[in-house]
C-alpha positions in Angstrom: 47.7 143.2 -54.6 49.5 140.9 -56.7 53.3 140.8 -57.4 54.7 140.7 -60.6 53.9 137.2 -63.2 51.7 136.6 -60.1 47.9 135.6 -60.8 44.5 133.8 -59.2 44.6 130.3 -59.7 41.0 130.5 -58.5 39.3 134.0 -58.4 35.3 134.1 -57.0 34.5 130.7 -57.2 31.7 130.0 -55.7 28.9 126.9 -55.5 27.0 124.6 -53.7 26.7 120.8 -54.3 23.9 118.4 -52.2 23.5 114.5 -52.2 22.7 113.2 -55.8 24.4 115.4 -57.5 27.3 115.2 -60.1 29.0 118.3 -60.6 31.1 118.2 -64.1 34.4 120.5 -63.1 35.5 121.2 -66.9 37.9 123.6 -68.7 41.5 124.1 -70.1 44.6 122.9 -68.7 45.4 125.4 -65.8 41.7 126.7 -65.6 41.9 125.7 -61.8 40.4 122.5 -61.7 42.9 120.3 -59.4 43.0 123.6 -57.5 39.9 124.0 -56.2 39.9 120.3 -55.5 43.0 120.5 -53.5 41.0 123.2 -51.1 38.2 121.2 -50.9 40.6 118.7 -49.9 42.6 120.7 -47.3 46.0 120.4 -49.2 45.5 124.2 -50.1 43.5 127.1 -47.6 41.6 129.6 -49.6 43.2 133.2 -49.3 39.6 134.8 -49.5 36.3 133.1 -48.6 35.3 130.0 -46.7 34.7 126.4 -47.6 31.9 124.6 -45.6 31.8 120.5 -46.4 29.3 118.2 -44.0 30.1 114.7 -44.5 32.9 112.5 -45.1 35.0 113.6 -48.2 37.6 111.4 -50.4 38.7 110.3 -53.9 41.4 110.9 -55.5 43.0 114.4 -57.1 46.0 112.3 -58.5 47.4 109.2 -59.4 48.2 107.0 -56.6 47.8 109.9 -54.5 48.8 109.0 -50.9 51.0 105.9 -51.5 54.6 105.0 -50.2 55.9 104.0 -52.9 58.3 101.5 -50.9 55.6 99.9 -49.3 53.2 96.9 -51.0 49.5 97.7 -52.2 48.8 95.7 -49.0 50.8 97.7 -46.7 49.3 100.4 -48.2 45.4 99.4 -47.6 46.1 99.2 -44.5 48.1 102.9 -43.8 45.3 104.5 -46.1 42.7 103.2 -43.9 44.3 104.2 -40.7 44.6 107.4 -41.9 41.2 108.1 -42.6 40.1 106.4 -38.9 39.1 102.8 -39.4 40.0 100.2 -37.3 42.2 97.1 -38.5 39.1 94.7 -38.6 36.9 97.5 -40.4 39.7 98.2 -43.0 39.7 93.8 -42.6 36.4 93.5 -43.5 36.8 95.0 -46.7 40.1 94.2 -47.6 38.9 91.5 -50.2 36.3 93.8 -51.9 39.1 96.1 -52.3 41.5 93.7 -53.9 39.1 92.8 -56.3 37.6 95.4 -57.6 41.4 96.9 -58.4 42.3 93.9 -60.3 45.4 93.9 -59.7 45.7 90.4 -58.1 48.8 89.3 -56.5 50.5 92.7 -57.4 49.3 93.5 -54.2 52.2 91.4 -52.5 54.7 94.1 -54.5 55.9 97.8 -53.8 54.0 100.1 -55.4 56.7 101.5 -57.0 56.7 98.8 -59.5 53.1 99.4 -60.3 51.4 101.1 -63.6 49.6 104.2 -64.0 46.7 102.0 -63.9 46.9 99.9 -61.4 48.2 102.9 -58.9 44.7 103.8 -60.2 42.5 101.0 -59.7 44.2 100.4 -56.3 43.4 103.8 -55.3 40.1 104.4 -56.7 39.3 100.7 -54.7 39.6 102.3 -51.5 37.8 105.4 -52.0 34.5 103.4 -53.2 35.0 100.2 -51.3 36.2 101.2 -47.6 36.0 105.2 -47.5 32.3 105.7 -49.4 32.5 109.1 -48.8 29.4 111.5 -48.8 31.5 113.6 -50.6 33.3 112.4 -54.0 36.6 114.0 -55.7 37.8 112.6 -59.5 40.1 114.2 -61.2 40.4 112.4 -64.6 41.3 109.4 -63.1 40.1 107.2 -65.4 41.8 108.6 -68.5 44.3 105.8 -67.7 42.5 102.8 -67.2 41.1 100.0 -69.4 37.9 100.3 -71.2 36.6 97.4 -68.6 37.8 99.0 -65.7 36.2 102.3 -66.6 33.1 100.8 -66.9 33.6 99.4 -63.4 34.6 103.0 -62.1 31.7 104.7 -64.3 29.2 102.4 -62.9 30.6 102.5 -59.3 30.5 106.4 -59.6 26.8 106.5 -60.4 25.9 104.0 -57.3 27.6 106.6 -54.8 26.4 109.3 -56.7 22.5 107.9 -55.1 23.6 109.3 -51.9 26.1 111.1 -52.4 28.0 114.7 -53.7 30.3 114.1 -56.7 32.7 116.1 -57.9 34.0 114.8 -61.1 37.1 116.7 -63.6 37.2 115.2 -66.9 38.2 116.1 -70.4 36.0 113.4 -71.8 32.9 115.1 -73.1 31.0 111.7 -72.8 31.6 110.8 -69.3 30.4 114.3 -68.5 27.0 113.9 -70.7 26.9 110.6 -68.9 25.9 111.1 -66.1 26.3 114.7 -64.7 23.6 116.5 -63.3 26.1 119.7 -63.2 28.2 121.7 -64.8 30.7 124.4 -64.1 33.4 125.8 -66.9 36.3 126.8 -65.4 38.3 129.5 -67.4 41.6 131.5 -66.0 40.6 130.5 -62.9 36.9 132.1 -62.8 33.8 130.4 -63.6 32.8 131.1 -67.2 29.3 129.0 -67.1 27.4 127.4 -64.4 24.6 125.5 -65.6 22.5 122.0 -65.3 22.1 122.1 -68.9 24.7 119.8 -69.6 24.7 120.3 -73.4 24.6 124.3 -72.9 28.4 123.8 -70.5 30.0 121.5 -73.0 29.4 124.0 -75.8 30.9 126.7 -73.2 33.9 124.3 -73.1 34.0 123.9 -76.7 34.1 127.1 -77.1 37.5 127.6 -75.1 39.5 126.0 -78.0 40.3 127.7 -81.4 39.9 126.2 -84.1 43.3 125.9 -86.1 43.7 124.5 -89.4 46.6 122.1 -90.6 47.5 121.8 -94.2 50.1 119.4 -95.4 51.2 117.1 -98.5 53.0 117.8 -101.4 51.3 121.2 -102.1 50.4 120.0 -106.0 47.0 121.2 -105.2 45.6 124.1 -102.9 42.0 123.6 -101.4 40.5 127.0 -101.7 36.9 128.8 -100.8 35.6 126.3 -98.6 32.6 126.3 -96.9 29.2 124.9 -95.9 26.0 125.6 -97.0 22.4 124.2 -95.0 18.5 125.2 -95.7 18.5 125.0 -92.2 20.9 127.5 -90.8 20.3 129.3 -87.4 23.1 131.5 -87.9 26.7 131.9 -89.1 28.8 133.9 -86.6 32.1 134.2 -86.6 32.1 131.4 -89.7 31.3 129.1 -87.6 27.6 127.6 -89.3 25.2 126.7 -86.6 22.6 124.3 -87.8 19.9 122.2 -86.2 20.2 118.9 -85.1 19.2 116.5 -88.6 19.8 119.1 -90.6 20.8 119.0 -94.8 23.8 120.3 -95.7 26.3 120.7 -98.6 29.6 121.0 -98.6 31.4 123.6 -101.3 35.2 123.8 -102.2 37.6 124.4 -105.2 40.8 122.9 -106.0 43.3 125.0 -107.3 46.1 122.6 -109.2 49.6 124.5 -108.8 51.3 122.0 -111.5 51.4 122.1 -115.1 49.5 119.3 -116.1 46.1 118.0 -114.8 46.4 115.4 -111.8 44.1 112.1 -111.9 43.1 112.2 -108.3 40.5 111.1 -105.2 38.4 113.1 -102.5 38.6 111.9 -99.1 35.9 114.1 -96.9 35.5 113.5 -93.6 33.8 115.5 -90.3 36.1 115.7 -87.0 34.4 116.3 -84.2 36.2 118.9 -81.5 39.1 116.7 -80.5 39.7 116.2 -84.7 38.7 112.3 -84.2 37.1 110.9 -87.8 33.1 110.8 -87.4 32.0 110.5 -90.7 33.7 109.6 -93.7 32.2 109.8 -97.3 32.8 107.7 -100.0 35.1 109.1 -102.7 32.7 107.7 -105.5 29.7 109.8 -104.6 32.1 113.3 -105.3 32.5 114.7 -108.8 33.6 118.3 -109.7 30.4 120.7 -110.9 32.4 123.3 -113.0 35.6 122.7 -114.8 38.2 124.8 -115.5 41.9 124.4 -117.4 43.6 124.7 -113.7 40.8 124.7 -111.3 37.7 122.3 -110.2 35.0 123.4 -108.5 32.9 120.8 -106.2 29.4 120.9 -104.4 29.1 117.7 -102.8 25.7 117.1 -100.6 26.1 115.7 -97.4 22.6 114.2 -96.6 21.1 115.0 -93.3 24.0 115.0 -90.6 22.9 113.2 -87.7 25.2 114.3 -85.4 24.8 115.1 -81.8 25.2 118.6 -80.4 28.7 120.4 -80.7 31.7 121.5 -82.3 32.6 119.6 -85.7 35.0 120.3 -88.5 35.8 119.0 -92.0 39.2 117.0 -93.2 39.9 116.7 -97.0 42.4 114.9 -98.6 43.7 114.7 -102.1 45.1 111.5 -103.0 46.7 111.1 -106.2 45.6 108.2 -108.1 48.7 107.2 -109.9 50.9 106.9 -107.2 48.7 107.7 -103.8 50.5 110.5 -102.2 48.7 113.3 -101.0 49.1 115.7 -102.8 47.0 118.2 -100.4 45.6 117.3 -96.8 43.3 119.8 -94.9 42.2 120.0 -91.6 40.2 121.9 -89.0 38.0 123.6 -92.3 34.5 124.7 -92.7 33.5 124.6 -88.8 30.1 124.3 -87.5 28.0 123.5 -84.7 25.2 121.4 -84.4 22.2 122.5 -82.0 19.7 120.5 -80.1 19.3 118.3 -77.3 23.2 116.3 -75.8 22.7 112.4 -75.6 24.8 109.6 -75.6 26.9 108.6 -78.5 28.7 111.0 -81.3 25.9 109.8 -84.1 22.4 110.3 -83.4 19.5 109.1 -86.1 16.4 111.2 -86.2 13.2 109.9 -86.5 10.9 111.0 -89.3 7.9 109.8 -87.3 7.7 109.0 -83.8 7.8 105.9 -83.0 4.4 104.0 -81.5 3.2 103.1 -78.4 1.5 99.8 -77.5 -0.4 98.9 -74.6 -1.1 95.1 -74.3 -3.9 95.4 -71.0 -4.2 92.2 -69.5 -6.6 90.9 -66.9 -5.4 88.0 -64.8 -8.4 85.4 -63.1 
């Protein structure tokens, strides 16, 4: 039994990866992630349970994980490799490879304790693909500190291992996940909450982890009341979160309360968030007038159009600028939620066809 303030990192975990697969490991910050990599890794034995791995495993669970620090990113090709049990000419043979695909070009004369984040990184993350290529493949949001080019590199490098071999990949990046996952398994309090190769279905499990929370601020001149959003297409509202199909219509209600004396000249800034409150679509401020009129109060119905979003969690972000002397004199965040259904792909916009699109065969017959 457990102690006191004792608890499972990782409780009944249990799953089963082959060669082409991708498994997404998602979930909150202490969910277990790096936990049940560490076991698979060794670094940890499992109290309960067994873990059964055929193949040759690497990766990396940490940044520059396995360095001496002292020692230069060339010393420490060569220690890395020994460790693992190749020879000096193997680890020889693709010691150039290595070095290049890190980019971190004479840097690898100097102690690694004078290397970035990144190029701990890119070193590391050169080994495991170039010399090791293990059968079995451990990320753990590595590439949450590298360049956009080098993550391409790693993304694409990934994906030719991931031919032949098992990946296990822990990201907080809904895109990388959608990229090129075949797997996913939602890790919450250390149990699995969904485990599913519907990617789209386990991102909206992990979307569903976070609360929404809304964030007023500015001068308070103005109070944003009785918001919400209205579609012909609605699946359901629960819990006042609107689900809505993918291409949907929609319109977007609100009144503003003014809390001053006089009336305020002012400008509408609307925009959708999507679940990390990054800007996806903003609307022009010209396109929004008020519908009903009060002495202190304006009530607005503005339509959206058809929101060609992709599937998941979005909010809304208004902001009341005052035109006289542009301070904001009311900014609201995390407001209206709702979800969009339909099939995940790649990218945060995605444009829906009214007709699809058509096919032509050219037949030709070579003499």
């Amino acid at each position: 039994s457990l102690r006191p303030d004792e608890f499972w990192a990782v409780e009944d975990v249990s799953f089963e990866l082959r060669r082409g697969q991708c498994l997404g490991l998602i979930g909150k910050n202490g969910a277990g992630k790096t936990t049940i990599l560490k076991m698979l890794t060794g670094l940890i034995k499992p109290d309960h349970g067994s873990i059964s791995l055929k193949g040759r495993i690497g990766g990396l669970i940490a940044r520059g994980a396995g360095f001496n620090p002292l020692l230069t990113g060339h010393e420490n090709i060569f220690i890395n490799g020994s460790i693992l049990g190749f020879s000096q000419k193997e680890i020889r043979e693709k010691y150039d490879s290595i070095v290049e695909f890190a980019e971190i070009g004479d840097f690898v004369h100097a102690p690694v304790q004078s290397y970035s984040s990144g190029m701990s990184v890119r070193l590391g993350f050169a080994i495991a693909v170039k010399l090791i290529k293990p059968v079995i493949l451990r990320l753990d949001e590595i590439l949450a500190v590298g360049d956009m080019g080098f993550t391409i590199k790693c993304l694409n490098a990934v994906r030719e291992l991931a031919q032949n071999s098992a990946v296990i990949f822990v990201s907080h990046n809904m895109q990388f996940i959608s990229s090129f996952c075949t797997d996913v398994m939602v890790l919450q309090n250390g149990r699995i909450q969904t485990l599913t190769s519907d990617i789209a279905t386990g991102i909206n499990a992990y979307m569903k982890c976070f609360a929404s929370e809304t964030k007023i601020s500015g001068t308070g001149e103005v109070v944003i009341e009785n918001i919400y959003l209205q579609s012909a297409n609605k699946i359901k509202n629960n819990e006042s979160v609107l689900e809505i199909s993918q291409g949907s219509k929609a319109t977007l209600q609100f009144e503003l309360a003014f809390k001053t004396s006089e009336f305020i000249q002012h400008s509408i800034y609307i925009q959708i968030d999507d679940q990390t409150t990054t800007p996806i679509i903003s609307y022009p401020q010209t396109s929004i007038r008020p519908t009903v009129i009060t002495s202190s109060r304006l009530t607005y119905k503005v339509p959206l159009g058809i929101i060609d979003l992709n599937a998941g969690y979005y909010t809304f972000s208004l902001n009341i600028i005052s035109e006289n002397d542009r301070r904001s004199l009311c900014l609201t965040q995390g407001v209206a939620p709702f979800k969009i259904l339909g099939k995940l792909s790649w990218g945060k916009v995605v444009r829906i066809l009214d007709e699809m699109p058509m096919v032509i065969q050219n037949n030709t017959q070579g003499h």
